[in-house]
Each structure stands twice: as structure tokens, then as C-alpha cells.
PDB file of C-alpha atoms in Angstrom:
ATOM      1  CA  UNK T   1       1.875  28.270  -6.613  1.00  0.00           C
ATOM      2  CA  UNK T   2      -1.342  26.602  -5.560  1.00  0.00           C
ATOM      3  CA  UNK T   3      -2.082  22.929  -5.060  1.00  0.00           C
ATOM      4  CA  UNK T   4      -5.833  23.375  -5.512  1.00  0.00           C
ATOM      5  CA  UNK T   5      -7.185  20.382  -7.429  1.00  0.00           C
ATOM      6  CA  UNK T   6     -10.095  17.957  -7.314  1.00  0.00           C
ATOM      7  CA  UNK T   7     -10.001  15.062  -4.878  1.00  0.00           C
ATOM      8  CA  UNK T   8      -8.803  11.931  -6.660  1.00  0.00           C
ATOM      9  CA  UNK T   9     -11.056   8.875  -6.530  1.00  0.00           C
ATOM     10  CA  UNK T  10     -10.226   5.919  -4.353  1.00  0.00           C
ATOM     11  CA  UNK T  11      -8.144   3.713  -6.676  1.00  0.00           C
ATOM     12  CA  UNK T  12     -10.165   0.581  -5.971  1.00  0.00           C
ATOM     13  CA  UNK T  13     -13.420   2.259  -6.991  1.00  0.00           C
ATOM     14  CA  UNK T  14     -12.051   2.204 -10.550  1.00  0.00           C
ATOM     15  CA  UNK T  15     -11.331  -1.539 -10.664  1.00  0.00           C
ATOM     16  CA  UNK T  16     -13.580  -4.602 -10.779  1.00  0.00           C
ATOM     17  CA  UNK T  17     -15.425  -5.074  -7.482  1.00  0.00           C
ATOM     18  CA  UNK T  18     -14.122  -7.859  -5.241  1.00  0.00           C
ATOM     19  CA  UNK T  19     -15.167  -8.987  -1.752  1.00  0.00           C
ATOM     20  CA  UNK T  20     -13.470  -7.593   1.336  1.00  0.00           C
ATOM     21  CA  UNK T  21     -11.929  -9.221   4.405  1.00  0.00           C
ATOM     22  CA  UNK T  22     -10.606  -8.013   7.767  1.00  0.00           C
ATOM     23  CA  UNK T  23      -7.500  -5.808   7.997  1.00  0.00           C
ATOM     24  CA  UNK T  24      -6.392  -4.246  11.276  1.00  0.00           C
ATOM     25  CA  UNK T  25      -3.339  -2.442  12.557  1.00  0.00           C
ATOM     26  CA  UNK T  26      -1.850  -1.555  15.913  1.00  0.00           C
ATOM     27  CA  UNK T  27      -0.250   1.498  14.246  1.00  0.00           C
ATOM     28  CA  UNK T  28      -2.759   3.094  11.847  1.00  0.00           C
ATOM     29  CA  UNK T  29      -6.519   3.510  11.816  1.00  0.00           C
ATOM     30  CA  UNK T  30      -8.971   4.107   9.006  1.00  0.00           C
ATOM     31  CA  UNK T  31      -9.488   7.844   8.445  1.00  0.00           C
ATOM     32  CA  UNK T  32      -7.133   8.849  11.272  1.00  0.00           C
ATOM     33  CA  UNK T  33      -3.776  10.677  11.001  1.00  0.00           C
ATOM     34  CA  UNK T  34      -0.680   8.458  10.976  1.00  0.00           C
ATOM     35  CA  UNK T  35       2.114   8.997  13.455  1.00  0.00           C
ATOM     36  CA  UNK T  36       5.203  10.765  12.070  1.00  0.00           C
ATOM     37  CA  UNK T  37       7.242   7.582  12.455  1.00  0.00           C
ATOM     38  CA  UNK T  38       5.421   6.290   9.338  1.00  0.00           C
ATOM     39  CA  UNK T  39       6.484   9.388   7.370  1.00  0.00           C
ATOM     40  CA  UNK T  40       9.463   9.538   5.038  1.00  0.00           C
ATOM     41  CA  UNK T  41      12.868  10.578   6.389  1.00  0.00           C
ATOM     42  CA  UNK T  42      12.830  13.641   4.117  1.00  0.00           C
ATOM     43  CA  UNK T  43      10.054  15.059   6.315  1.00  0.00           C
ATOM     44  CA  UNK T  44      11.686  14.116   9.622  1.00  0.00           C
ATOM     45  CA  UNK T  45       9.834  10.801   9.858  1.00  0.00           C
ATOM     46  CA  UNK T  46      11.307   7.399  10.647  1.00  0.00           C
ATOM     47  CA  UNK T  47      10.113   5.652   7.452  1.00  0.00           C
ATOM     48  CA  UNK T  48       8.659   2.702   9.424  1.00  0.00           C
ATOM     49  CA  UNK T  49       5.924   0.671   7.756  1.00  0.00           C
ATOM     50  CA  UNK T  50       2.921   0.093  10.037  1.00  0.00           C
ATOM     51  CA  UNK T  51       1.976  -3.216  11.627  1.00  0.00           C
ATOM     52  CA  UNK T  52      -0.780  -4.991   9.656  1.00  0.00           C
ATOM     53  CA  UNK T  53      -2.866  -8.108  10.454  1.00  0.00           C
ATOM     54  CA  UNK T  54      -5.460  -9.695   8.172  1.00  0.00           C
ATOM     55  CA  UNK T  55      -7.990 -12.513   8.475  1.00  0.00           C
ATOM     56  CA  UNK T  56     -11.231 -13.933   7.044  1.00  0.00           C
ATOM     57  CA  UNK T  57      -9.889 -13.957   3.478  1.00  0.00           C
ATOM     58  CA  UNK T  58     -11.291 -16.487   0.969  1.00  0.00           C
ATOM     59  CA  UNK T  59     -10.383 -20.133   1.610  1.00  0.00           C
ATOM     60  CA  UNK T  60      -9.016 -20.467  -1.934  1.00  0.00           C
ATOM     61  CA  UNK T  61      -6.395 -17.739  -1.342  1.00  0.00           C
ATOM     62  CA  UNK T  62      -2.897 -18.871  -2.382  1.00  0.00           C
ATOM     63  CA  UNK T  63      -0.811 -15.741  -1.651  1.00  0.00           C
ATOM     64  CA  UNK T  64      -1.023 -12.030  -0.834  1.00  0.00           C
ATOM     65  CA  UNK T  65       0.288  -8.726  -2.129  1.00  0.00           C
ATOM     66  CA  UNK T  66       0.510  -5.718   0.207  1.00  0.00           C
ATOM     67  CA  UNK T  67       0.418  -2.200  -1.233  1.00  0.00           C
ATOM     68  CA  UNK T  68       0.379   1.406  -0.048  1.00  0.00           C
ATOM     69  CA  UNK T  69      -0.748   4.113  -2.465  1.00  0.00           C
ATOM     70  CA  UNK T  70      -1.378   7.859  -2.098  1.00  0.00           C
ATOM     71  CA  UNK T  71      -4.084   8.923  -4.581  1.00  0.00           C
ATOM     72  CA  UNK T  72      -3.780  12.536  -3.371  1.00  0.00           C
ATOM     73  CA  UNK T  73      -0.189  13.146  -4.507  1.00  0.00           C
ATOM     74  CA  UNK T  74      -0.102  16.106  -6.915  1.00  0.00           C
ATOM     75  CA  UNK T  75       1.304  14.022  -9.766  1.00  0.00           C
ATOM     76  CA  UNK T  76      -1.665  13.108 -11.956  1.00  0.00           C
ATOM     77  CA  UNK T  77      -0.869   9.464 -11.225  1.00  0.00           C
ATOM     78  CA  UNK T  78      -0.759   9.250  -7.437  1.00  0.00           C
ATOM     79  CA  UNK T  79       2.274   7.866  -5.613  1.00  0.00           C
ATOM     80  CA  UNK T  80       3.176   4.246  -4.792  1.00  0.00           C
ATOM     81  CA  UNK T  81       4.768   4.005  -1.329  1.00  0.00           C
ATOM     82  CA  UNK T  82       5.028   0.214  -1.021  1.00  0.00           C
ATOM     83  CA  UNK T  83       4.380  -2.889  -3.113  1.00  0.00           C
ATOM     84  CA  UNK T  84       5.225  -6.219  -1.435  1.00  0.00           C
ATOM     85  CA  UNK T  85       4.463  -9.206  -3.684  1.00  0.00           C
ATOM     86  CA  UNK T  86       4.341 -12.987  -3.268  1.00  0.00           C
ATOM     87  CA  UNK T  87       3.596 -13.030   0.456  1.00  0.00           C
ATOM     88  CA  UNK T  88       2.900 -16.698   1.317  1.00  0.00           C
ATOM     89  CA  UNK T  89      -0.651 -17.592   2.319  1.00  0.00           C
ATOM     90  CA  UNK T  90       0.596 -18.616   5.794  1.00  0.00           C
ATOM     91  CA  UNK T  91       1.741 -15.044   6.532  1.00  0.00           C
ATOM     92  CA  UNK T  92      -1.180 -13.044   7.922  1.00  0.00           C
ATOM     93  CA  UNK T  93       0.685 -10.337   9.813  1.00  0.00           C
ATOM     94  CA  UNK T  94       3.521  -7.913   9.171  1.00  0.00           C
ATOM     95  CA  UNK T  95       5.218  -6.305  12.163  1.00  0.00           C
ATOM     96  CA  UNK T  96       6.037  -2.600  12.267  1.00  0.00           C
ATOM     97  CA  UNK T  97       9.055  -1.986  10.072  1.00  0.00           C
ATOM     98  CA  UNK T  98       8.600  -5.099   7.905  1.00  0.00           C
ATOM     99  CA  UNK T  99       8.780  -2.938   4.794  1.00  0.00           C
ATOM    100  CA  UNK T 100      12.074  -1.349   5.803  1.00  0.00           C
ATOM    101  CA  UNK T 101      14.363  -3.914   4.242  1.00  0.00           C
ATOM    102  CA  UNK T 102      13.966  -5.063   0.663  1.00  0.00           C
ATOM    103  CA  UNK T 103      15.388  -8.430   1.689  1.00  0.00           C
ATOM    104  CA  UNK T 104      13.015  -9.172   4.578  1.00  0.00           C
ATOM    105  CA  UNK T 105      12.605 -12.955   4.682  1.00  0.00           C
ATOM    106  CA  UNK T 106       8.941 -13.680   4.147  1.00  0.00           C
ATOM    107  CA  UNK T 107       9.174 -16.952   2.253  1.00  0.00           C
ATOM    108  CA  UNK T 108      10.185 -15.426  -1.069  1.00  0.00           C
ATOM    109  CA  UNK T 109       8.175 -12.220  -0.857  1.00  0.00           C
ATOM    110  CA  UNK T 110       9.896  -9.104  -2.186  1.00  0.00           C
ATOM    111  CA  UNK T 111       9.207  -5.417  -2.685  1.00  0.00           C
ATOM    112  CA  UNK T 112       9.292  -3.805  -6.090  1.00  0.00           C
ATOM    113  CA  UNK T 113      10.605  -0.269  -6.289  1.00  0.00           C
ATOM    114  CA  UNK T 114       8.288   2.389  -4.968  1.00  0.00           C
ATOM    115  CA  UNK T 115       7.889   5.842  -6.518  1.00  0.00           C
ATOM    116  CA  UNK T 116      10.908   7.033  -4.516  1.00  0.00           C
ATOM    117  CA  UNK T 117      12.866   4.590  -6.710  1.00  0.00           C
ATOM    118  CA  UNK T 118      13.689   2.324  -3.761  1.00  0.00           C
ATOM    119  CA  UNK T 119      12.633  -1.167  -2.798  1.00  0.00           C
ATOM    120  CA  UNK T 120      10.665  -1.428   0.419  1.00  0.00           C
ATOM    121  CA  UNK T 121       8.380   0.970   2.232  1.00  0.00           C
ATOM    122  CA  UNK T 122       8.712   4.690   1.579  1.00  0.00           C
ATOM    123  CA  UNK T 123       6.816   6.772   4.123  1.00  0.00           C
ATOM    124  CA  UNK T 124       4.343   9.612   3.723  1.00  0.00           C
ATOM    125  CA  UNK T 125       5.687  12.927   2.429  1.00  0.00           C
ATOM    126  CA  UNK T 126       2.876  15.159   1.212  1.00  0.00           C
ATOM    127  CA  UNK T 127       3.774  18.722   0.219  1.00  0.00           C
ATOM    128  CA  UNK T 128       3.769  21.074   3.237  1.00  0.00           C
ATOM    129  CA  UNK T 129       0.477  22.944   3.481  1.00  0.00           C
ATOM    130  CA  UNK T 130      -1.423  20.519   1.254  1.00  0.00           C
ATOM    131  CA  UNK T 131      -4.665  18.954   2.458  1.00  0.00           C
ATOM    132  CA  UNK T 132      -4.466  15.618   4.318  1.00  0.00           C
ATOM    133  CA  UNK T 133      -3.435  12.799   2.000  1.00  0.00           C
ATOM    134  CA  UNK T 134      -5.012   9.337   2.131  1.00  0.00           C
ATOM    135  CA  UNK T 135      -2.594   6.416   2.359  1.00  0.00           C
ATOM    136  CA  UNK T 136      -4.404   3.362   1.035  1.00  0.00           C
ATOM    137  CA  UNK T 137      -2.861   0.261   2.625  1.00  0.00           C
ATOM    138  CA  UNK T 138      -4.321  -2.795   0.896  1.00  0.00           C
ATOM    139  CA  UNK T 139      -3.840  -6.529   1.272  1.00  0.00           C
ATOM    140  CA  UNK T 140      -4.849  -8.390  -1.888  1.00  0.00           C
ATOM    141  CA  UNK T 141      -5.785 -12.081  -1.549  1.00  0.00           C
ATOM    142  CA  UNK T 142      -4.659 -13.826  -4.738  1.00  0.00           C
ATOM    143  CA  UNK T 143      -5.645 -16.984  -6.624  1.00  0.00           C
ATOM    144  CA  UNK T 144      -2.014 -17.856  -7.483  1.00  0.00           C
ATOM    145  CA  UNK T 145       0.967 -18.916  -5.357  1.00  0.00           C
ATOM    146  CA  UNK T 146       3.194 -16.309  -6.988  1.00  0.00           C
ATOM    147  CA  UNK T 147       2.862 -13.457  -9.419  1.00  0.00           C
ATOM    148  CA  UNK T 148       5.341 -13.973 -12.258  1.00  0.00           C
ATOM    149  CA  UNK T 149       7.221 -10.745 -11.541  1.00  0.00           C
ATOM    150  CA  UNK T 150      10.708  -9.606 -10.585  1.00  0.00           C
ATOM    151  CA  UNK T 151      11.821  -6.833  -8.207  1.00  0.00           C
ATOM    152  CA  UNK T 152      12.327  -4.673 -11.323  1.00  0.00           C
ATOM    153  CA  UNK T 153       8.576  -4.604 -12.058  1.00  0.00           C
ATOM    154  CA  UNK T 154       6.901  -1.221 -11.761  1.00  0.00           C
ATOM    155  CA  UNK T 155       4.034  -0.733  -9.291  1.00  0.00           C
ATOM    156  CA  UNK T 156       1.664  -0.133 -12.223  1.00  0.00           C
ATOM    157  CA  UNK T 157       2.649  -3.475 -13.768  1.00  0.00           C
ATOM    158  CA  UNK T 158       2.086  -5.212 -10.435  1.00  0.00           C
ATOM    159  CA  UNK T 159      -1.320  -3.510 -10.260  1.00  0.00           C
ATOM    160  CA  UNK T 160      -2.174  -4.742 -13.752  1.00  0.00           C
ATOM    161  CA  UNK T 161      -1.354  -8.328 -12.680  1.00  0.00           C
ATOM    162  CA  UNK T 162      -3.314  -7.922  -9.435  1.00  0.00           C
ATOM    163  CA  UNK T 163      -6.453  -7.029 -11.381  1.00  0.00           C
ATOM    164  CA  UNK T 164      -6.519 -10.527 -12.908  1.00  0.00           C
ATOM    165  CA  UNK T 165      -5.666 -12.477  -9.733  1.00  0.00           C
ATOM    166  CA  UNK T 166      -7.364 -10.678  -6.812  1.00  0.00           C
ATOM    167  CA  UNK T 167     -10.021 -12.772  -5.062  1.00  0.00           C
ATOM    168  CA  UNK T 168     -10.642 -10.217  -2.299  1.00  0.00           C
ATOM    169  CA  UNK T 169      -9.077  -7.055  -0.912  1.00  0.00           C
ATOM    170  CA  UNK T 170      -8.824  -5.542   2.577  1.00  0.00           C
ATOM    171  CA  UNK T 171      -8.040  -1.845   3.020  1.00  0.00           C
ATOM    172  CA  UNK T 172      -7.108   0.675   5.728  1.00  0.00           C
ATOM    173  CA  UNK T 173      -6.904   4.358   4.754  1.00  0.00           C
ATOM    174  CA  UNK T 174      -5.062   6.487   7.343  1.00  0.00           C
ATOM    175  CA  UNK T 175      -4.125  10.080   6.503  1.00  0.00           C
ATOM    176  CA  UNK T 176      -1.081  12.289   6.830  1.00  0.00           C
ATOM    177  CA  UNK T 177      -0.560  16.036   6.527  1.00  0.00           C
ATOM    178  CA  UNK T 178       2.362  18.403   6.959  1.00  0.00           C
ATOM    179  CA  UNK T 179       1.126  21.824   8.022  1.00  0.00           C
ATOM    180  CA  UNK T 180       3.054  24.845   6.835  1.00  0.00           C
TER     181      UNK T 180
END
């Protein structure tokens, strides 16, 4: 079996253009391989979400949503690793491991189920021998205090709602690969 296929587009190139703001991390860097501790337990990783800090978002921002998406998954629809919604505007940093517990107290923020079927962060797990996958960590600055969603919402439904409420978006795209 071969995994040869075209490279998927960056998901945000397919949506309406919005301004950017600053997003940094002590754990992951744009275009650089992630440490195995951010990989899924099924691959021997520790399933720890990376530390993220953001700033310089629009003054009218009322809340944030944090997502992690792998457009390179051989699924035809990518793979959602993390969707954390309703992060209060006063929260501008997530420590390493913040995505590990669905019930992390962030002023009412919650994670919807990822494509592993679990709430919270699900680490990288590309097929062994496949090319490096891009993990698109995004912080979306929103024009509403809360998205009218429940933890049962799908990542695609969250994404649909984000399209109508995103003022600006900040992105870091580290990679991960499992060599055969």
C-alpha cells in the first residue's frame, strides 16, 4: 500500500482572509519537528499539548478558540487533534498539558471531541513512513463572548461557527513524522 497523494492545502487558505496576531510557544516552532511528548500515546508519545502564548489580537476580541488540525492525514478530510472553545478574553496563555483534561478550568472553556473521539488534546500520530505532517495550531480571536455550542459539537461544526465570528487568527505549524 502506498500513501502517495497530493499535499493538502493549508486549511485557512480556503476560508475568508482575516488579520493575524502574535502566537508563540516554548514547546513548538513554526516548520520545525515537534518533540515526541506532543505525540499520541499510541505512538509512544506523552499526549501533552504544547504551551501557547498569544498577544496583539484586535481590541474588540471577546473570546478565543484554540484548535489543532492535521491537513496531511490520509483521510480526505484531515484530522482534528484539539478544539478548545469559549476561552475567556483574559486568558492569553495555555501551559503545556492544558489540553490534557477535558475539565480544565479556564472560565467555562471546554474541548469538543477530537477525531480520536475524545475530549481534549490528542497528539500527533501520522502513519509510520509517511511524509512529515503539519500540525496547524491556531488561536482564533472572536467577536462573541461564547460560541453557542456544547461539548457534543463536532470540530467541523465548531469550524463553521468560527468562520462567522473570527476577527483575527494566529497560527503555528510544527511538523511530526514517524520514520519506518
